[in-house]
Amino acid sequence: MDDRFHSYIEGFRARRAAAERDDRARTEAALARLPAAARMLREEYGATRVGAFGSLVGAGLRDGSDVDLYVDAIRHPRFFQAVARLTELFGHPVDLIELEGAPRSLRDVIEAEGVDVP
């Protein structure tokens, strides 16, 4: 390898390793908040089934990722308030899907890769 590029390659590797550490920490922090989110959705918004899907339970959250959650339904007229509170809790944008009204194709994805939160 040409010595001129060695420092660039090492710098790239260091940045990539730091980004991977940040992604793992971001994912672990969000996973730790899932039980509180599920409790809030059940107790305050009437959901009975709550879960996560997408990058949070797959490859992990990256900088700029959103948190994908699903509920059976929110029997409360303040859906967007719930989304705002979840966004604040996670520190990331939240995509909250109500299974009752979701397209069949999305429900199929959630059934295949989603993880219910007790």
PDB file of C-alpha atoms in Angstrom:
ATOM      1  CA  MET A   1       0.000   0.000   0.000  1.00  0.00           C
ATOM      2  CA  ASP A   2       1.181   3.493  -0.797  1.00  0.00           C
ATOM      3  CA  ASP A   3       2.319   5.181   2.440  1.00  0.00           C
ATOM      4  CA  ARG A   4       0.636   8.407   1.360  1.00  0.00           C
ATOM      5  CA  PHE A   5      -2.773   6.836   1.888  1.00  0.00           C
ATOM      6  CA  HIS A   6      -2.015   5.019   5.122  1.00  0.00           C
ATOM      7  CA  SER A   7      -3.055   7.920   7.374  1.00  0.00           C
ATOM      8  CA  TYR A   8      -6.285   8.423   5.405  1.00  0.00           C
ATOM      9  CA  ILE A   9      -7.168   4.752   5.696  1.00  0.00           C
ATOM     10  CA  GLU A  10      -6.408   4.711   9.417  1.00  0.00           C
ATOM     11  CA  GLY A  11      -8.519   7.834   9.897  1.00  0.00           C
ATOM     12  CA  PHE A  12     -11.401   6.243   8.014  1.00  0.00           C
ATOM     13  CA  ARG A  13     -11.184   3.089  10.128  1.00  0.00           C
ATOM     14  CA  ALA A  14     -11.159   5.114  13.343  1.00  0.00           C
ATOM     15  CA  ARG A  15     -14.204   7.153  12.272  1.00  0.00           C
ATOM     16  CA  ARG A  16     -16.074   4.015  11.247  1.00  0.00           C
ATOM     17  CA  ALA A  17     -15.294   2.310  14.572  1.00  0.00           C
ATOM     18  CA  ALA A  18     -16.478   5.387  16.490  1.00  0.00           C
ATOM     19  CA  ALA A  19     -19.698   5.514  14.453  1.00  0.00           C
ATOM     20  CA  GLU A  20     -20.340   1.829  15.148  1.00  0.00           C
ATOM     21  CA  ARG A  21     -19.832   2.401  18.893  1.00  0.00           C
ATOM     22  CA  ASP A  22     -22.242   5.345  18.767  1.00  0.00           C
ATOM     23  CA  ASP A  23     -24.811   3.235  16.889  1.00  0.00           C
ATOM     24  CA  ARG A  24     -24.587   0.440  19.479  1.00  0.00           C
ATOM     25  CA  ALA A  25     -24.977   2.909  22.353  1.00  0.00           C
ATOM     26  CA  ARG A  26     -27.926   4.585  20.609  1.00  0.00           C
ATOM     27  CA  THR A  27     -29.630   1.225  20.056  1.00  0.00           C
ATOM     28  CA  GLU A  28     -29.022   0.019  23.621  1.00  0.00           C
ATOM     29  CA  ALA A  29     -30.425   3.262  25.048  1.00  0.00           C
ATOM     30  CA  ALA A  30     -33.570   2.993  22.914  1.00  0.00           C
ATOM     31  CA  LEU A  31     -34.077  -0.677  23.807  1.00  0.00           C
ATOM     32  CA  ALA A  32     -33.801   0.236  27.493  1.00  0.00           C
ATOM     33  CA  ARG A  33     -36.621   2.771  27.036  1.00  0.00           C
ATOM     34  CA  LEU A  34     -39.013   0.320  25.342  1.00  0.00           C
ATOM     35  CA  PRO A  35     -40.641  -0.964  28.563  1.00  0.00           C
ATOM     36  CA  ALA A  36     -41.441   2.588  29.711  1.00  0.00           C
ATOM     37  CA  ALA A  37     -42.861   3.414  26.279  1.00  0.00           C
ATOM     38  CA  ALA A  38     -45.041   0.300  26.297  1.00  0.00           C
ATOM     39  CA  ARG A  39     -46.274   1.049  29.806  1.00  0.00           C
ATOM     40  CA  MET A  40     -47.189   4.609  28.817  1.00  0.00           C
ATOM     41  CA  LEU A  41     -49.037   3.465  25.680  1.00  0.00           C
ATOM     42  CA  ARG A  42     -51.008   0.889  27.661  1.00  0.00           C
ATOM     43  CA  GLU A  43     -51.798   2.938  30.753  1.00  0.00           C
ATOM     44  CA  GLU A  44     -52.406   6.339  29.216  1.00  0.00           C
ATOM     45  CA  TYR A  45     -53.549   5.588  25.672  1.00  0.00           C
ATOM     46  CA  GLY A  46     -55.349   2.248  25.974  1.00  0.00           C
ATOM     47  CA  ALA A  47     -53.096   0.109  23.783  1.00  0.00           C
ATOM     48  CA  THR A  48     -53.086  -3.604  24.588  1.00  0.00           C
ATOM     49  CA  ARG A  49     -50.404  -4.780  22.140  1.00  0.00           C
ATOM     50  CA  VAL A  50     -47.183  -2.785  21.808  1.00  0.00           C
ATOM     51  CA  GLY A  51     -44.031  -3.692  19.929  1.00  0.00           C
ATOM     52  CA  ALA A  52     -41.040  -2.555  17.923  1.00  0.00           C
ATOM     53  CA  PHE A  53     -39.854  -3.332  14.416  1.00  0.00           C
ATOM     54  CA  GLY A  54     -37.428  -1.942  11.870  1.00  0.00           C
ATOM     55  CA  SER A  55     -33.876  -0.891  12.601  1.00  0.00           C
ATOM     56  CA  LEU A  56     -34.318  -0.868  16.383  1.00  0.00           C
ATOM     57  CA  VAL A  57     -34.807  -4.645  16.459  1.00  0.00           C
ATOM     58  CA  GLY A  58     -32.800  -5.287  13.295  1.00  0.00           C
ATOM     59  CA  ALA A  59     -29.521  -3.708  12.266  1.00  0.00           C
ATOM     60  CA  GLY A  60     -29.673  -1.051  14.987  1.00  0.00           C
ATOM     61  CA  LEU A  61     -30.261   2.687  15.115  1.00  0.00           C
ATOM     62  CA  ARG A  62     -27.949   4.979  13.228  1.00  0.00           C
ATOM     63  CA  ASP A  63     -27.638   8.729  13.480  1.00  0.00           C
ATOM     64  CA  GLY A  64     -30.877  10.039  12.006  1.00  0.00           C
ATOM     65  CA  SER A  65     -32.815   6.780  12.427  1.00  0.00           C
ATOM     66  CA  ASP A  66     -36.367   6.789  13.623  1.00  0.00           C
ATOM     67  CA  VAL A  67     -37.857   4.380  16.148  1.00  0.00           C
ATOM     68  CA  ASP A  68     -40.560   2.158  14.633  1.00  0.00           C
ATOM     69  CA  LEU A  69     -43.256   1.105  17.091  1.00  0.00           C
ATOM     70  CA  TYR A  70     -46.652  -0.515  16.649  1.00  0.00           C
ATOM     71  CA  VAL A  71     -49.793  -0.753  18.728  1.00  0.00           C
ATOM     72  CA  ASP A  72     -53.022  -2.631  18.165  1.00  0.00           C
ATOM     73  CA  ALA A  73     -54.868   0.676  18.391  1.00  0.00           C
ATOM     74  CA  ILE A  74     -54.841   3.761  20.541  1.00  0.00           C
ATOM     75  CA  ARG A  75     -58.270   4.180  22.020  1.00  0.00           C
ATOM     76  CA  HIS A  76     -57.580   7.748  22.823  1.00  0.00           C
ATOM     77  CA  PRO A  77     -58.100  10.795  20.644  1.00  0.00           C
ATOM     78  CA  ARG A  78     -54.592  12.116  21.306  1.00  0.00           C
ATOM     79  CA  PHE A  79     -52.564   9.966  18.898  1.00  0.00           C
ATOM     80  CA  PHE A  80     -50.185  12.778  17.983  1.00  0.00           C
ATOM     81  CA  GLN A  81     -49.642  13.632  21.635  1.00  0.00           C
ATOM     82  CA  ALA A  82     -48.542  10.024  22.153  1.00  0.00           C
ATOM     83  CA  VAL A  83     -46.113  10.306  19.229  1.00  0.00           C
ATOM     84  CA  ALA A  84     -44.698  13.553  20.641  1.00  0.00           C
ATOM     85  CA  ARG A  85     -44.200  12.012  24.072  1.00  0.00           C
ATOM     86  CA  LEU A  86     -42.516   8.955  22.560  1.00  0.00           C
ATOM     87  CA  THR A  87     -40.227  11.169  20.489  1.00  0.00           C
ATOM     88  CA  GLU A  88     -39.222  12.990  23.654  1.00  0.00           C
ATOM     89  CA  LEU A  89     -38.683   9.717  25.530  1.00  0.00           C
ATOM     90  CA  PHE A  90     -36.496   8.160  22.826  1.00  0.00           C
ATOM     91  CA  GLY A  91     -34.734  11.309  21.643  1.00  0.00           C
ATOM     92  CA  HIS A  92     -35.432  10.194  18.063  1.00  0.00           C
ATOM     93  CA  PRO A  93     -38.365  10.633  15.716  1.00  0.00           C
ATOM     94  CA  VAL A  94     -40.958   7.900  16.294  1.00  0.00           C
ATOM     95  CA  ASP A  95     -43.085   6.233  13.649  1.00  0.00           C
ATOM     96  CA  LEU A  96     -46.084   4.820  15.537  1.00  0.00           C
ATOM     97  CA  ILE A  97     -48.219   2.407  13.533  1.00  0.00           C
ATOM     98  CA  GLU A  98     -51.746   1.428  14.536  1.00  0.00           C
ATOM     99  CA  LEU A  99     -52.141  -2.132  13.294  1.00  0.00           C
ATOM    100  CA  GLU A 100     -55.917  -1.824  12.901  1.00  0.00           C
ATOM    101  CA  GLY A 101     -55.577   0.781  10.167  1.00  0.00           C
ATOM    102  CA  ALA A 102     -52.248  -0.214   8.628  1.00  0.00           C
ATOM    103  CA  PRO A 103     -52.021  -1.551   5.069  1.00  0.00           C
ATOM    104  CA  ARG A 104     -51.823  -5.348   4.837  1.00  0.00           C
ATOM    105  CA  SER A 105     -48.273  -5.186   3.442  1.00  0.00           C
ATOM    106  CA  LEU A 106     -47.057  -3.233   6.490  1.00  0.00           C
ATOM    107  CA  ARG A 107     -48.878  -5.565   8.889  1.00  0.00           C
ATOM    108  CA  ASP A 108     -47.146  -8.496   7.171  1.00  0.00           C
ATOM    109  CA  VAL A 109     -43.729  -6.883   7.752  1.00  0.00           C
ATOM    110  CA  ILE A 110     -44.573  -6.205  11.398  1.00  0.00           C
ATOM    111  CA  GLU A 111     -45.817  -9.760  11.938  1.00  0.00           C
ATOM    112  CA  ALA A 112     -42.617 -11.122  10.360  1.00  0.00           C
ATOM    113  CA  GLU A 113     -40.024  -8.954  12.114  1.00  0.00           C
ATOM    114  CA  GLY A 114     -41.803  -7.179  14.962  1.00  0.00           C
ATOM    115  CA  VAL A 115     -41.088  -7.895  18.612  1.00  0.00           C
ATOM    116  CA  ASP A 116     -43.915  -7.461  21.107  1.00  0.00           C
ATOM    117  CA  VAL A 117     -42.926  -5.623  24.283  1.00  0.00           C
ATOM    118  CA  PRO A 118     -44.352  -7.168  27.471  1.00  0.00           C
TER     119      PRO A 118
END
